[in-house]
Coordinates of C-alpha atoms (C1' of nucleotides) in Angstrom, one line a residue:
Chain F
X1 CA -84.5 -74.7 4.0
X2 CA -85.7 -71.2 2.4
X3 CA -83.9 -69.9 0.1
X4 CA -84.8 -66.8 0.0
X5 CA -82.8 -64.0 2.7
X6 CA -79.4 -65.9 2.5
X7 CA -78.6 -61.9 2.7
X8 CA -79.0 -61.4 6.1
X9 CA -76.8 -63.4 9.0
X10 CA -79.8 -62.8 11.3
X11 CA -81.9 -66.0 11.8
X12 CA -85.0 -63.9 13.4
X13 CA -85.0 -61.6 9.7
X14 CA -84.8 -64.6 7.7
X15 CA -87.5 -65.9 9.5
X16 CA -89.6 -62.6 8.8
X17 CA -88.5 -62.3 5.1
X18 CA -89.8 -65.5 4.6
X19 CA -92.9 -66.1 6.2
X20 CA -94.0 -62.8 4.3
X21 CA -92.6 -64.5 1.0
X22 CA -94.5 -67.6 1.9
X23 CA -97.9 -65.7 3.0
X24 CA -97.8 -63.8 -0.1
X25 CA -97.5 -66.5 -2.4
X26 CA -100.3 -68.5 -0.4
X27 CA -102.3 -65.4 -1.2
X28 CA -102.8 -64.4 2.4
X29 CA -101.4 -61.6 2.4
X30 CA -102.6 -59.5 -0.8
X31 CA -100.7 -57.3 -2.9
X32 CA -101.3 -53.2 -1.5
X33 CA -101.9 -55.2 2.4
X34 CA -99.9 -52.2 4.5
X35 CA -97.2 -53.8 7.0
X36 CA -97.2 -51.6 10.2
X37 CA -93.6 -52.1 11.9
X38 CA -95.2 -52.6 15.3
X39 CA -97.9 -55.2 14.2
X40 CA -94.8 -57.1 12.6
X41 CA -92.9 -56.5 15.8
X42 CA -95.4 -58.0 18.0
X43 CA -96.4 -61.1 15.6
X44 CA -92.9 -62.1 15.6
X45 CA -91.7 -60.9 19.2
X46 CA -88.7 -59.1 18.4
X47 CA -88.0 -55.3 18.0
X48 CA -88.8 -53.0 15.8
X49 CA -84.9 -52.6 14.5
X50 CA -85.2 -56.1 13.4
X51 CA -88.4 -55.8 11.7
X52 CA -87.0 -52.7 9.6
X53 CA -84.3 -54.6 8.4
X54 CA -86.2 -57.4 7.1
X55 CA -88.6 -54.8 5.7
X56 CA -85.5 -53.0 3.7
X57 CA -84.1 -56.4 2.6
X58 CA -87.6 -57.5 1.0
X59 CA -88.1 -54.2 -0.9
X60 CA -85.0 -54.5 -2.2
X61 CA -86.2 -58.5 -3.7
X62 CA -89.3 -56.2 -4.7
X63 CA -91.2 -57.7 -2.7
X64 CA -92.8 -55.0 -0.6
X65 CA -93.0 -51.2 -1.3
X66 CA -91.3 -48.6 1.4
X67 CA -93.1 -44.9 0.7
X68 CA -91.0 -42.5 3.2
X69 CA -92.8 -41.7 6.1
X70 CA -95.9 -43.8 5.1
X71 CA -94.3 -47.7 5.7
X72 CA -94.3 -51.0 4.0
X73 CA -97.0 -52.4 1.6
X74 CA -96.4 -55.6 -0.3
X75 CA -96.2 -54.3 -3.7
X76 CA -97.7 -54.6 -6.7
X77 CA -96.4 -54.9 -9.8
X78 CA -97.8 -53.5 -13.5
X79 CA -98.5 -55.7 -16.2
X80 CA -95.0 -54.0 -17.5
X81 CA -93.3 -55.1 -14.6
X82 CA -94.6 -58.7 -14.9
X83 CA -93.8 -58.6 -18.9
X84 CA -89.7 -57.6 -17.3
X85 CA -89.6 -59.7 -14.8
X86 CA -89.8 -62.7 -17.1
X87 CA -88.5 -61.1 -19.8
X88 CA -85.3 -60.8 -17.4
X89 CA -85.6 -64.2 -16.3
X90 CA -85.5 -65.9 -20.0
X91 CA -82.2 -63.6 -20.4
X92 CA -80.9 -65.5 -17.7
X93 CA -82.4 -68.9 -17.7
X94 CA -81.5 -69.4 -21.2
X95 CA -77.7 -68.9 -21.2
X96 CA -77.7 -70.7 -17.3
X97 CA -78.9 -74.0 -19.0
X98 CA -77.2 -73.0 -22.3
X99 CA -74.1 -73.3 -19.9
X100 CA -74.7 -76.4 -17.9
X101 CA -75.2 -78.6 -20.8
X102 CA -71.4 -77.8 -21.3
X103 CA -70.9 -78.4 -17.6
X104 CA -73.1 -80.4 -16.0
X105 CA -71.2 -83.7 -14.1
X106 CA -73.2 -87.3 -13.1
X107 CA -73.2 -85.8 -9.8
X108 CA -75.1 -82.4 -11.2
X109 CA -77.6 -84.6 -13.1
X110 CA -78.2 -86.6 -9.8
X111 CA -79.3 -83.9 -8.1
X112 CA -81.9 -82.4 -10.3
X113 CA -83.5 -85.2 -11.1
X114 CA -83.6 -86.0 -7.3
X115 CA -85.4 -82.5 -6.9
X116 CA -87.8 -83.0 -9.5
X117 CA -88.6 -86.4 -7.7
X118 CA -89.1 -84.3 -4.6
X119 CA -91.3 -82.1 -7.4
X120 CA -93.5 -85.0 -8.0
X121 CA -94.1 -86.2 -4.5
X122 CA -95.2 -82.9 -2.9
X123 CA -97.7 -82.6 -6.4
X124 CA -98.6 -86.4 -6.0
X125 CA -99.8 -85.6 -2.0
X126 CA -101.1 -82.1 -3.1
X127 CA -98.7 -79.9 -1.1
X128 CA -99.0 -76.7 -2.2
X129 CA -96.5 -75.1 0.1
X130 CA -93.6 -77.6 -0.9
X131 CA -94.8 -77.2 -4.3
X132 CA -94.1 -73.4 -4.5
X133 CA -91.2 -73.7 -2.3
X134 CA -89.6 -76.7 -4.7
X135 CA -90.5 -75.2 -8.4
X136 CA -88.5 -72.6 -7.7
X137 CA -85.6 -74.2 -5.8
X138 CA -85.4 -76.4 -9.4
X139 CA -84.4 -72.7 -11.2
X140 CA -82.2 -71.7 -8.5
X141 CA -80.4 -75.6 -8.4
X142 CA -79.9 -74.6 -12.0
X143 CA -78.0 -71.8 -11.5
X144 CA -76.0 -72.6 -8.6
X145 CA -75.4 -75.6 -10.7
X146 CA -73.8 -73.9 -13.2
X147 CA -71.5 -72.3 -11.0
X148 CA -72.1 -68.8 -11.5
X149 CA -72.5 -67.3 -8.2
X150 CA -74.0 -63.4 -9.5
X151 CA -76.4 -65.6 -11.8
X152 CA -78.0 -67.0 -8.6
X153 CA -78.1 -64.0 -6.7
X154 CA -80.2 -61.9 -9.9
X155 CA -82.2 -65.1 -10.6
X156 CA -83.3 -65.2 -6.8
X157 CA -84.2 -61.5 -6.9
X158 CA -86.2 -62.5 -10.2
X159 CA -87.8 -65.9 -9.1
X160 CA -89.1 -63.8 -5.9
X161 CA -90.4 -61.0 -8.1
X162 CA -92.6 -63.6 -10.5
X163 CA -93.6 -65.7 -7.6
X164 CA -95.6 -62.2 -6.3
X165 CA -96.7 -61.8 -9.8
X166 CA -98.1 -65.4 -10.0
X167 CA -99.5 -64.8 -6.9
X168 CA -101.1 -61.3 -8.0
X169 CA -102.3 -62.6 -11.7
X170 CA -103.1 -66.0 -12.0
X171 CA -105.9 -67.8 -13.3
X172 CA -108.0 -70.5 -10.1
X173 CA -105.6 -73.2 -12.3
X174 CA -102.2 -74.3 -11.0
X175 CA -100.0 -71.8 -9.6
X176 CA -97.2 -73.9 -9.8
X177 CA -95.4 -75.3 -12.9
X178 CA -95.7 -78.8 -12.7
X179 CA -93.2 -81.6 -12.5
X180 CA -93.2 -82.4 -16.5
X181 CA -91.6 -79.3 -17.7
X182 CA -88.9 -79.3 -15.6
X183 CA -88.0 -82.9 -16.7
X184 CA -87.8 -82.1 -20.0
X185 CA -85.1 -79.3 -19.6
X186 CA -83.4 -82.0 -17.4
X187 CA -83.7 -84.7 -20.6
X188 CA -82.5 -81.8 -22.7
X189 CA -79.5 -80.7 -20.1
X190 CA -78.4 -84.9 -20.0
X191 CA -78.7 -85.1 -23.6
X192 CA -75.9 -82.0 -23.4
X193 CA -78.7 -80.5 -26.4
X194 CA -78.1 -76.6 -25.5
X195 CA -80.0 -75.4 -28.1
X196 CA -83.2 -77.7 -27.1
X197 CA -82.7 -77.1 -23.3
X198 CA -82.7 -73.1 -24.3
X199 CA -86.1 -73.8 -26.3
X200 CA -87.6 -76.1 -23.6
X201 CA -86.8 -73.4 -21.2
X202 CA -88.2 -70.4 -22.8
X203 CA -91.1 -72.4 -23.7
X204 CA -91.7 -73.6 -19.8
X205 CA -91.2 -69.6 -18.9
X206 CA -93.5 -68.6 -21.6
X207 CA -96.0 -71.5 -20.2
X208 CA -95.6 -69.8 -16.4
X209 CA -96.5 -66.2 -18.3
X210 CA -99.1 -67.0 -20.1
X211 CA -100.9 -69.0 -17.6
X212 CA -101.6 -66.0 -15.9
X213 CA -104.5 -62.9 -16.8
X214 CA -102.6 -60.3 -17.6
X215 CA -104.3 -58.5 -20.3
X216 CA -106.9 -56.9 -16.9
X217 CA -105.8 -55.8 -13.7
X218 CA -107.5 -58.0 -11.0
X219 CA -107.3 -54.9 -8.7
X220 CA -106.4 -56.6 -5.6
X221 CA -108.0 -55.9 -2.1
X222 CA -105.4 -55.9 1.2
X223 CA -105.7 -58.9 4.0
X224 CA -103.8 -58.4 6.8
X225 CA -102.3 -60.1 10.1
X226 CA -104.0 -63.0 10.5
X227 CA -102.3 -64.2 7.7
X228 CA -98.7 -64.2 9.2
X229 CA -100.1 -65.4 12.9
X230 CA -101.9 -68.6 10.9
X231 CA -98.7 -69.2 9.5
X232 CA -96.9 -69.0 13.0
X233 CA -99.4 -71.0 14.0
X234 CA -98.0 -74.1 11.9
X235 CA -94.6 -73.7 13.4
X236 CA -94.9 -71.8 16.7
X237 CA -91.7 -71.6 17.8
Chain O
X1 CA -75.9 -36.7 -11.2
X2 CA -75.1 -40.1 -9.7
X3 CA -76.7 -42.9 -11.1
X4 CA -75.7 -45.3 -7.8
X5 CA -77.8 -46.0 -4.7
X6 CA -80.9 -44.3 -6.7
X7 CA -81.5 -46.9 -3.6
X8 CA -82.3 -44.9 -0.5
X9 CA -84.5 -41.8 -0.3
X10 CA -81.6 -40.1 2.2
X11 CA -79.1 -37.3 0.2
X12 CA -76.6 -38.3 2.9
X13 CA -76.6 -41.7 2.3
X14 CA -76.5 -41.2 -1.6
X15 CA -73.5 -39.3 -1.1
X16 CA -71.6 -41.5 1.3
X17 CA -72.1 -44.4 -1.4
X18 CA -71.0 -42.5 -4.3
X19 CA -68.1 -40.8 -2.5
X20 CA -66.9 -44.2 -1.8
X21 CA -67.7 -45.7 -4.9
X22 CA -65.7 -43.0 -6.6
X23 CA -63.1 -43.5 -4.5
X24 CA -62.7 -47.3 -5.6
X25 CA -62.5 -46.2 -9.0
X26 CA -60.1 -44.0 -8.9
X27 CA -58.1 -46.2 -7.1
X28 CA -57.5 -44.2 -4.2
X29 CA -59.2 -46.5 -1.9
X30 CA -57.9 -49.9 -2.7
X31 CA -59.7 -53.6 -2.4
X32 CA -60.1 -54.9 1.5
X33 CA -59.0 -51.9 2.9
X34 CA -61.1 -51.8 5.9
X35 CA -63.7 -49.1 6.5
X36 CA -64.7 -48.4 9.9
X37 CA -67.9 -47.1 10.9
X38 CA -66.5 -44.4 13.2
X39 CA -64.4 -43.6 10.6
X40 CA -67.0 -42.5 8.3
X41 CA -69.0 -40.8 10.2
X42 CA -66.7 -38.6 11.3
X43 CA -65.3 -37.6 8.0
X44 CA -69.1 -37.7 6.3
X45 CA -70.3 -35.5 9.4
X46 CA -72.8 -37.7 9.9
X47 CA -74.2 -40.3 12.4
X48 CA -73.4 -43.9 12.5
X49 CA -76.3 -44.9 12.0
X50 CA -76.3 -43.5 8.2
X51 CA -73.0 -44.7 7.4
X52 CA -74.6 -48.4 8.4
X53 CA -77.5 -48.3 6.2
X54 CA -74.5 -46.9 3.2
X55 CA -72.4 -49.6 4.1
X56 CA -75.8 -52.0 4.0
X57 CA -76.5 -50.6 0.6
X58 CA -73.0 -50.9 -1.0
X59 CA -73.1 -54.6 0.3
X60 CA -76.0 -55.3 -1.8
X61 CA -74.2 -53.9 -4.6
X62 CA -71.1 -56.3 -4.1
X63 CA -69.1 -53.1 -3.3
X64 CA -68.3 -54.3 0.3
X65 CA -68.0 -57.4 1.8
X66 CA -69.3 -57.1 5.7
X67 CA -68.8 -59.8 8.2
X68 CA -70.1 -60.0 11.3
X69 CA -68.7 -58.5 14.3
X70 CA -65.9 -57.9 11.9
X71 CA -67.1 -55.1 9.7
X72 CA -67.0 -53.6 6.1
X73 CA -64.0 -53.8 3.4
X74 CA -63.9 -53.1 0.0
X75 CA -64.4 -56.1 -1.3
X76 CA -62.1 -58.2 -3.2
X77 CA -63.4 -59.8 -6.1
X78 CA -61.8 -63.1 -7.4
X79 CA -61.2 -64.0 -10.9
X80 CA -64.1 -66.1 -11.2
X81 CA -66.5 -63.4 -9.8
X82 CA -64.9 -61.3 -12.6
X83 CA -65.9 -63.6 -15.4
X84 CA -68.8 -64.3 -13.4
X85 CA -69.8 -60.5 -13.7
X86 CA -69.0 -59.8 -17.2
X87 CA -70.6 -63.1 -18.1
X88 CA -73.9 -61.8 -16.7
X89 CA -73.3 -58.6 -18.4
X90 CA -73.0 -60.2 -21.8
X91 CA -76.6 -62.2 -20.9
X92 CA -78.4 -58.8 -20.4
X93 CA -76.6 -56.4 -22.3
X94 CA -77.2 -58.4 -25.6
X95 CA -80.5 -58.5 -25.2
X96 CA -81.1 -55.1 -24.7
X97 CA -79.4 -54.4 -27.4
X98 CA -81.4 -56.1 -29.4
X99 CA -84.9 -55.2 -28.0
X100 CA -83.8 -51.3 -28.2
X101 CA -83.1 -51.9 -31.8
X102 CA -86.6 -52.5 -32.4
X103 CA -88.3 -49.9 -30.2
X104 CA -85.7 -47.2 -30.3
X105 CA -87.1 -43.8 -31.5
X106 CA -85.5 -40.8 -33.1
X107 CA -85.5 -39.3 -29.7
X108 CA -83.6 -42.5 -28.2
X109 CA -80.9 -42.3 -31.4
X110 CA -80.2 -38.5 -30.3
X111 CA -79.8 -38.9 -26.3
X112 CA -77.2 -41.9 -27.4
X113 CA -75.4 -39.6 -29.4
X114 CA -75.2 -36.6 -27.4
X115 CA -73.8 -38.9 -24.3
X116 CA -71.0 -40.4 -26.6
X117 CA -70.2 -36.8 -27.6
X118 CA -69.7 -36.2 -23.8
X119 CA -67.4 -38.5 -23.3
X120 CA -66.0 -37.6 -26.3
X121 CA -65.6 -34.4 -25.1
X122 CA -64.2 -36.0 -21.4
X123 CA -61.8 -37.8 -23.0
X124 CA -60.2 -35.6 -24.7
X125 CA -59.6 -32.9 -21.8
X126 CA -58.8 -35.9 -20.0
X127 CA -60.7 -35.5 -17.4
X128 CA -60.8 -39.1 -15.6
X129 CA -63.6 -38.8 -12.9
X130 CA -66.2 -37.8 -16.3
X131 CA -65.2 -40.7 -18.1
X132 CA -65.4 -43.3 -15.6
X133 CA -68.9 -42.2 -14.9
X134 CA -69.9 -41.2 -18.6
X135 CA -68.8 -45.1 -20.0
X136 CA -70.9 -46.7 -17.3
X137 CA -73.8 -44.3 -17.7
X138 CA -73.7 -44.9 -21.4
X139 CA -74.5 -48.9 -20.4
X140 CA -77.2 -47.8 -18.2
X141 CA -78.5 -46.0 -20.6
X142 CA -79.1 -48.1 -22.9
X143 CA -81.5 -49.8 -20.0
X144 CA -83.1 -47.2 -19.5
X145 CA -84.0 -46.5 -23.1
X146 CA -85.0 -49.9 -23.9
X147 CA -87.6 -49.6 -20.6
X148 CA -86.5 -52.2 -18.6
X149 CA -86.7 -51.6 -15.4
X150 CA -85.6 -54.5 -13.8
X151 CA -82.6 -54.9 -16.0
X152 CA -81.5 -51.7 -15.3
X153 CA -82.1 -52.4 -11.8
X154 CA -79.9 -55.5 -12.3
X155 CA -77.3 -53.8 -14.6
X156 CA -76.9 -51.4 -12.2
X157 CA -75.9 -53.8 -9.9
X158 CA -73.6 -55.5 -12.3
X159 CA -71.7 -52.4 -13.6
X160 CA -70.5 -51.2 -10.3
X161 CA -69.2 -55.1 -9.9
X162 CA -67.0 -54.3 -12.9
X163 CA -66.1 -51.3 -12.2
X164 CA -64.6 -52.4 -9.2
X165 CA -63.0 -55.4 -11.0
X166 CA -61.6 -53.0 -13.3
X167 CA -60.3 -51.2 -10.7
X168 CA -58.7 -54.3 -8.8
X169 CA -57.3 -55.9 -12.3
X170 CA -56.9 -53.1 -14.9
X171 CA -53.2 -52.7 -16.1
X172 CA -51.8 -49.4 -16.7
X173 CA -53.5 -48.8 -19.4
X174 CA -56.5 -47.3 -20.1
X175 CA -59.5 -48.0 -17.1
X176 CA -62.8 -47.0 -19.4
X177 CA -63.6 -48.0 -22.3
X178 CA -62.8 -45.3 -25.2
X179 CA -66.1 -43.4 -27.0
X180 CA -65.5 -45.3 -30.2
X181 CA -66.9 -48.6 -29.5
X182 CA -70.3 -47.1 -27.8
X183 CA -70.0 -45.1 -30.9
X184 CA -70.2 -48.4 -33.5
X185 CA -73.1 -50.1 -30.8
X186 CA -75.1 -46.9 -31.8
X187 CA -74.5 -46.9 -35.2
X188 CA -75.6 -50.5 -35.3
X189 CA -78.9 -49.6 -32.9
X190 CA -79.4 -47.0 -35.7
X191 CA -79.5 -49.5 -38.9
X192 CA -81.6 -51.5 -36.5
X193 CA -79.3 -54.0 -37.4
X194 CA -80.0 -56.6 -33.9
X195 CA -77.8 -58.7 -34.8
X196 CA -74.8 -56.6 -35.3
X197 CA -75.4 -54.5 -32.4
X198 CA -75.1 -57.7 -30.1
X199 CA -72.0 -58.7 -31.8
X200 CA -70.9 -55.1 -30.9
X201 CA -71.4 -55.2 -27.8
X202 CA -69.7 -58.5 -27.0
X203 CA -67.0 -57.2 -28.4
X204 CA -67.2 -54.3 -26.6
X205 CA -67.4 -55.9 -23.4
X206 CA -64.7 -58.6 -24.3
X207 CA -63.0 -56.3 -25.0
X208 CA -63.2 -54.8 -21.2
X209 CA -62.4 -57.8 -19.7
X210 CA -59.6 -58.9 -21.9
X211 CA -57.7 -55.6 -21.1
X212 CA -57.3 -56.5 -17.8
X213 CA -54.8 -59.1 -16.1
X214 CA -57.1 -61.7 -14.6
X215 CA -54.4 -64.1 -14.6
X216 CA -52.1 -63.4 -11.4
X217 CA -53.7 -61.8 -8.4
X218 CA -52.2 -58.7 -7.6
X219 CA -53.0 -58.9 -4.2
X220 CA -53.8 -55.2 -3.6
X221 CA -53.1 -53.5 -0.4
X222 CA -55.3 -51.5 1.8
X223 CA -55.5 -47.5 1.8
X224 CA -57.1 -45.6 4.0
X225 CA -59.0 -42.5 4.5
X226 CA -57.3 -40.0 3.2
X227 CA -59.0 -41.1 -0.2
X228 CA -62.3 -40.0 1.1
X229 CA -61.0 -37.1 2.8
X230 CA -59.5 -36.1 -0.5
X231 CA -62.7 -36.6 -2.2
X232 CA -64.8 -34.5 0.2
X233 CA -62.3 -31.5 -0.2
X234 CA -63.0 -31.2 -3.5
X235 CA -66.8 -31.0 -3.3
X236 CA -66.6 -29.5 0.5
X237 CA -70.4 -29.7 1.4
Chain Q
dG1 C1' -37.1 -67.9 23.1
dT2 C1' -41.7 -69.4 22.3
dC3 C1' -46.3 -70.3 23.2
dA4 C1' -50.5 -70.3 25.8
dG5 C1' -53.7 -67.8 28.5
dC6 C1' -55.7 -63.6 30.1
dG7 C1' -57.2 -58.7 30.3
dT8 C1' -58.0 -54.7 28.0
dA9 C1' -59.3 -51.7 24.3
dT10 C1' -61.5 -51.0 20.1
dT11 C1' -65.2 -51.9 17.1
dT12 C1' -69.7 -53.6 15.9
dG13 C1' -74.5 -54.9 17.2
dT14 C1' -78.8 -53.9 19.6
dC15 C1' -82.2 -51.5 21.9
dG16 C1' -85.3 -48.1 23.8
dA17 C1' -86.8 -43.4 23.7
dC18 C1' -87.6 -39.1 21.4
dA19 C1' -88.6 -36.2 17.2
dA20 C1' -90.6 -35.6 12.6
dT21 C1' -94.2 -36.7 9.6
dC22 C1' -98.5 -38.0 7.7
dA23 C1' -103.7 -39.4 7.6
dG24 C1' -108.0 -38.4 9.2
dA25 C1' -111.6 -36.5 12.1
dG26 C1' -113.8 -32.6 13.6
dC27 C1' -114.7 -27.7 13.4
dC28 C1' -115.3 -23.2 11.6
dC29 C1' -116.2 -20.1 7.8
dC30 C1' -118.3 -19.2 3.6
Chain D
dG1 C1' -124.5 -27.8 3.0
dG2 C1' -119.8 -27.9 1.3
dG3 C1' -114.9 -26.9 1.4
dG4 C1' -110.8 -25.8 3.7
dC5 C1' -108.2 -25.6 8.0
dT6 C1' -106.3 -27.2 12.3
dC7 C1' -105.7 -30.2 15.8
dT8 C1' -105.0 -34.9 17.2
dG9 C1' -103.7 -39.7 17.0
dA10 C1' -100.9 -43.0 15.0
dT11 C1' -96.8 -44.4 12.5
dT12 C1' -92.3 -43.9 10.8
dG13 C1' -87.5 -42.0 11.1
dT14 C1' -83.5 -40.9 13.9
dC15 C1' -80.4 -40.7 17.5
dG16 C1' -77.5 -41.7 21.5
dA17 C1' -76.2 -45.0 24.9
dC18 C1' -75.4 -49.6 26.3
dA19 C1' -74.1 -54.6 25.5
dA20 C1' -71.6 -58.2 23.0
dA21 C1' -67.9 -59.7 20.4
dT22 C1' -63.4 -59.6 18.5
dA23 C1' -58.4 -58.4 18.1
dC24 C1' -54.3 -57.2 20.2
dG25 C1' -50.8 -56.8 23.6
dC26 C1' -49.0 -58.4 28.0
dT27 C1' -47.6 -61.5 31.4
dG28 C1' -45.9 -65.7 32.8
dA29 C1' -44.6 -70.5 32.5
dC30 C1' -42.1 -74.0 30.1

DNA sequence: GTCAGCGTATTTGTCGACAATCAGAGCCCC
DNA sequence: GGGGCTCTGATTGTCGACAAATACGCTGAC
């Protein structure tokens, strides 16, 4: 179930958004790799109308870049723009879980704990796509959690923004937050301890931030195509 | 200068979204009335195509609501999306408070002041359309200042919610906030007193939502066209 | 008199073709 | 030999027409 794209009613523009989301996260597709409307249209077999409207709906997640008259790039962001993007997210993050602690039922417990199970599974077997998909499905449960349904719509704009960062800056060492940090905003969210779920998240987002170089810019170089048709490839149809 | 739908590149497109946005404000075009492609591309002088991509745009921004096959209304915002909205307000806008205590320069102090003295100025000559742009620009401001982009991005986003909610729930009374309460966040942002300016600032913006009647639905009826055609006379072409 | 079913008319969604724009190679002039 | 210009190829932006879907009104039966 992606959860990116819930923006569009199309099922063929999710599919695009995503697989782009996915590829850049897998680092197949680099940061700066230019996406030609026709190549898209082709890889996906559907039209070009299609194609442009994913295109516009991932710029606006920040995903990609649209220069007028010279097309789609996935973007990348400054240092600055990493140093905002989680800046924005601890904004967030800290009064979502400030607020569930005051909120959260049995049944809201249940099912985070159930997702970091899910967390530890796909780390357990080593599956890196799962993993990237789940770590940040656990933020966004948070918020929808918490019930506040503009919360979860900027948090999903951010959580795609630092995944491309992660993507852009990290170290060869996880590029996933594992399991463990995540429980312990969970322990701190059943314990109803606002002030120590606040601090446990801040610290896990501070963790995520400073796991990654950002003092120099890795200047990164542009794949290209093959990296969306290998991921067709796994699910052809 | 309109500080909306700094989104697309296209003048036209700009202009349908701020026409329409104005509109909403000023009450002339009222939550769910329905806006009809056709419609506005006739009275933009413009093709539908263009009016789609506005109506896209203003969807993003929570100004529309489009279903399929149905098409675009103003949308209708519900009680909970209002606290929902000024909730998330309160998240950023007290921490940008706080961070532009610390960086803000001389510079900073004096473009603050001489945008209160606008609406200052507004307010007095009573001059309604000024003032409901001035008191949201003076928010965005404030984003901008403390060099955030992606929380002005997001506040962006967030201020036109309210000003819509304002729109849908405000009482007789007065729709924009008056100069003198931007005027006590600044003085607090100059003693680079953080702590007071947040405080300001959630009063400030309590105070917003607690001047409106969020308690009964007023279950607004639908205008029509004649808002925008009004609005267009004025600024012809 | 009321309700179901159908046909039409209006409105949105989609597509293919054309026009505008830009990058780059090749050529000419200096 | 180097720099600037133009022409060409490729790519994006735009538009108008067609197809699909929905709402509304009409007819007819019960």
């Amino acid at each position: 179930m992606p959860w990116l794209s819930q923006s569009s009613t199309n099922e063929v523009i999710n599919r695009i958004c995503d697989k782009i989301w996915l590829a850049v996260v897998q680092r197949t597709l680099r940061p700066g790799a230019r996406l030609k409307e026709e190549e898209l249209t082709e890889i996906f077999a559907t039209t070009r109308a299609r194609v442009r409207q994913a295109l516009l709906i991932l710029e606006q997640d920040g995903l990609v870049t649209i220069t007028p008259n010279r097309g789609a790039c996935i973007a990348e962001p400054s240092v600055e723009d990493a140093h905002d993007a989680f800046s924005a997210r601890l904004a967030i993050e800290q009064r979502l879980v400030s607020r569930l602690c005051q909120t959260a039922s049995a049944e809201d417990i249940r099912l985070l704990r159930d997702h970091i199970d899910q967390e530890r599974k796909a780390h357990e077997r080593g599956d890196n796509e799962a993993m990237i998909r789940l770590s940040g499905e656990f933020h966004m449960l948070i918020a929808k959690l918490s019930g506040a349904g503009l919360l979860l719509k900027i948090l999903r704009m951010l959580t795609i923004r630092t995944s491309l960062i992660t993507a852009m800056y990290q170290t060869q060492a996880t590029q996933t937050c594992g399991p463990d940090e995540h429980d312990r905003i969970l322990a701190a969210i059943e314990a109803r301890d606002a002030q120590s779920a606040s601090h446990e998240m801040a610290h896990h987002l501070h963790h995520l931030e400073t796991a990654l170089r950002l003092s120099d810019t890795p200047i990164p170089v542009s794949g290209l195509h093959e990296a969306l048709a290998t991921n067709l490839r796994k699910r052809p149809s």
